[in-house]
Amino acid sequence: MKPVLCYGVLGVDQIVQIVDYPEPDGHTRMLSNGEYIGGEAANVAITLSCLGVPVKLMGSTLGDDRRGNLFLRQIRPYRVDIRDLDVERGVPTAHVVILSSLDGARSMMGHISDLVSRPLRPEDIEGVSLLSVDPFLGKNAVEAARMAREVGCSVFSIELSEDHPLAEFCDLVINSRGFIRRHRMGTDADVAVGLLKAGVKTVVITRGRQGCTVYRENGSSFNQPAFSVSVRDTTGAGDAFRAGLITGYLQGWTLTRSVQFASASAALTCCGLGASGHIDGEAQVLHLIGSA
């Protein structure tokens, strides 16, 4: 199998797990406070490697700082090709502070506004089966998707409006209900139809515990319920969903089976603390599906 290229945000998540959210001027108990690999591209890449998919990772520049070194140290145990990562002195590694409560709720406070990235070169796309690209790299993300489509490489992305310049190059887009709500984009169906008209072949709207809805270019749609698991932390669930969907797509599964596999991958990721590394192979995902 040819490798997937994950191109997007790389960083570090500081996850502070709390019992519950306090009222203003209130108090709650902190259960843990740790730092983990973060960034959508990194999370997708690690989950793909856990599912046995060859993957290489590129994207936002890591700083030659404490967080950048932590990122490199934590990713080395995974089978992710990181030879083309950029590390520069004086560039702060992107980081996010996440409050994660026991009921699965999260609040994220990010320091990622000044992302620096190197544009992809044609040789970076050579031999790649699929490009998973984050829109947060701006023009570099759009150009990467354009180059991928020119050589017949499938493109998956996330969190796009119908007028985003990345949309016309995407085969599949995953939007979360939270993204749609925050940007007041209208109903899920309106957003999906707009993206389909922009040229996207498949649109998935995820809704956490309420599952997801898939919209296709032929006008059909279907729902996929979420899997019930003991949730510890929902950070990275959307990225695991994307990785699971890519896995099914590359294996030639039906869209229905691929989305089911993606949903189970997302559920398993919620069982551990941190955004990735909680799936022990494809068989574990299939077992959850079979036992549901």
CSV table of N, CA and C in Angstrom, one decimal, residues 4 17 36 43 48 56 59 63 71 73 80 90 97 121 166 183 186 188-189 207 209 222-223 230 260 275 285:
chain,number,residue,atom,x,y,z
A,4,VAL,N,0.1,7.3,2.9
A,4,VAL,CA,-0.8,8.5,3.1
A,4,VAL,C,0.1,9.6,3.5
A,17,GLN,N,-7.2,17.4,33.0
A,17,GLN,CA,-8.5,16.7,33.2
A,17,GLN,C,-9.0,17.1,34.6
A,36,TYR,N,1.0,16.0,25.6
A,36,TYR,CA,0.9,14.9,24.6
A,36,TYR,C,1.1,15.5,23.2
A,43,ASN,N,-2.2,13.7,14.8
A,43,ASN,CA,-3.1,12.7,15.4
A,43,ASN,C,-3.6,11.7,14.3
A,48,LEU,N,-3.3,6.3,11.9
A,48,LEU,CA,-3.1,5.5,10.7
A,48,LEU,C,-2.0,4.5,10.9
A,56,LYS,N,3.3,9.2,6.1
A,56,LYS,CA,4.4,10.2,6.3
A,56,LYS,C,3.7,11.5,6.7
A,59,GLY,N,4.1,19.3,7.8
A,59,GLY,CA,3.1,20.4,8.1
A,59,GLY,C,3.8,21.6,8.8
A,63,GLY,N,9.2,24.1,16.7
A,63,GLY,CA,10.3,24.9,17.2
A,63,GLY,C,11.4,24.0,17.8
A,71,PHE,N,7.5,16.6,21.2
A,71,PHE,CA,6.8,16.1,20.1
A,71,PHE,C,7.6,15.0,19.4
A,73,ARG,N,10.1,13.3,20.5
A,73,ARG,CA,10.4,12.2,21.4
A,73,ARG,C,9.2,11.2,21.5
A,80,VAL,N,5.7,6.3,11.8
A,80,VAL,CA,5.4,7.4,11.0
A,80,VAL,C,6.7,8.0,10.4
A,90,GLY,N,13.8,29.4,17.1
A,90,GLY,CA,13.1,30.7,17.2
A,90,GLY,C,11.7,30.6,16.8
A,97,VAL,N,-3.9,24.3,25.3
A,97,VAL,CA,-4.3,23.9,26.6
A,97,VAL,C,-5.8,23.4,26.5
A,121,ARG,N,6.4,20.4,-2.2
A,121,ARG,CA,7.0,20.3,-3.5
A,121,ARG,C,6.4,19.1,-4.3
A,166,LEU,N,-10.2,25.5,-0.7
A,166,LEU,CA,-9.7,24.1,-0.7
A,166,LEU,C,-10.8,23.1,-1.1
A,183,HIS,N,-19.6,28.9,13.6
A,183,HIS,CA,-19.5,29.8,12.5
A,183,HIS,C,-20.9,30.1,11.9
A,186,GLY,N,-25.6,27.5,9.3
A,186,GLY,CA,-26.9,26.9,9.0
A,186,GLY,C,-27.0,25.5,9.4
A,188,ASP,N,-27.0,21.3,9.1
A,188,ASP,CA,-26.0,20.3,8.5
A,188,ASP,C,-26.3,20.1,7.1
A,189,ALA,N,-27.5,19.9,6.7
A,189,ALA,CA,-27.8,19.6,5.3
A,189,ALA,C,-27.5,20.7,4.4
A,207,ARG,N,-21.3,14.5,14.9
A,207,ARG,CA,-22.0,15.1,16.0
A,207,ARG,C,-21.7,14.4,17.4
A,209,ARG,N,-21.5,12.1,20.3
A,209,ARG,CA,-22.3,11.0,20.8
A,209,ARG,C,-23.5,10.7,20.0
A,222,PHE,N,-27.0,8.9,4.7
A,222,PHE,CA,-27.3,7.9,5.7
A,222,PHE,C,-26.6,8.3,7.0
A,223,ASN,N,-27.2,7.7,8.1
A,223,ASN,CA,-26.7,8.0,9.4
A,223,ASN,C,-25.9,6.8,10.0
A,230,SER,N,-16.6,3.5,27.4
A,230,SER,CA,-16.3,4.3,28.6
A,230,SER,C,-15.3,5.4,28.2
A,260,GLN,N,-18.6,3.2,9.4
A,260,GLN,CA,-18.7,2.4,10.6
A,260,GLN,C,-17.4,2.2,11.3
A,275,ALA,N,-4.7,12.6,22.4
A,275,ALA,CA,-5.5,12.5,21.1
A,275,ALA,C,-5.2,11.3,20.3
A,285,VAL,N,-10.6,-2.5,16.4
A,285,VAL,CA,-11.7,-1.8,15.9
A,285,VAL,C,-12.8,-2.7,15.4
